[in-house]
Coordinates of C-alpha atoms in Angstrom, one line a residue:
M1078 CA 0.0 0.0 0.0
A1079 CA 1.1 3.5 -0.8
K1080 CA 1.4 6.1 2.0
K1081 CA -1.2 8.9 1.8
K1082 CA 0.3 12.2 1.0
H1083 CA -1.0 15.2 3.0
Q1084 CA -1.3 18.6 1.7
G1085 CA 0.1 21.4 3.8
H1086 CA 1.7 21.0 7.2
Y1087 CA 1.0 19.2 10.5
C1088 CA 0.2 21.4 13.5
K1089 CA 1.8 19.9 16.7
V1090 CA -0.8 21.6 19.0
C1091 CA -4.1 20.7 17.4
G1092 CA -2.8 17.5 15.6
E1093 CA -4.3 18.3 12.2
Y1094 CA -2.9 18.7 8.7
K1095 CA -3.7 22.2 7.6
P1096 CA -3.0 24.2 4.3
N1097 CA 0.1 26.3 4.0
E1098 CA -2.0 29.5 4.4
S1099 CA -2.9 28.5 7.9
F1100 CA 0.8 29.0 9.0
S1101 CA 2.8 32.1 9.4
G1102 CA 6.5 32.2 8.6
K1103 CA 7.4 31.4 12.2
G1104 CA 4.6 28.8 12.4
H1105 CA 6.1 26.7 9.5
K1106 CA 9.3 26.3 11.4
N1107 CA 7.7 25.5 14.8
H1108 CA 4.8 23.5 13.3
I1109 CA 2.1 25.6 15.0
C1110 CA -0.8 27.0 13.0
K1111 CA -2.0 30.6 13.3
K1112 CA -5.1 29.7 15.3
C1113 CA -3.1 27.7 17.8
A1114 CA -0.4 30.4 18.0
Q1115 CA -3.1 32.8 19.3
L1116 CA -4.0 30.5 22.2
P1117 CA -2.7 31.7 25.6
K1118 CA 0.5 30.2 26.8
R1119 CA 0.3 27.3 29.3
E1120 CA 2.0 27.8 32.6
D1121 CA 3.7 24.8 34.1
K1122 CA 4.9 25.0 37.7

């Protein structure tokens, strides 16, 4: 069986493959889409 090719990039936060337009320049490198990048930062203590 052939592997399924995904369009766009994978977001580490939401776990979905999203189109390239959903990522900013910094998001491409960090694998975080624009929507997830706007979420508040999580504080671990």
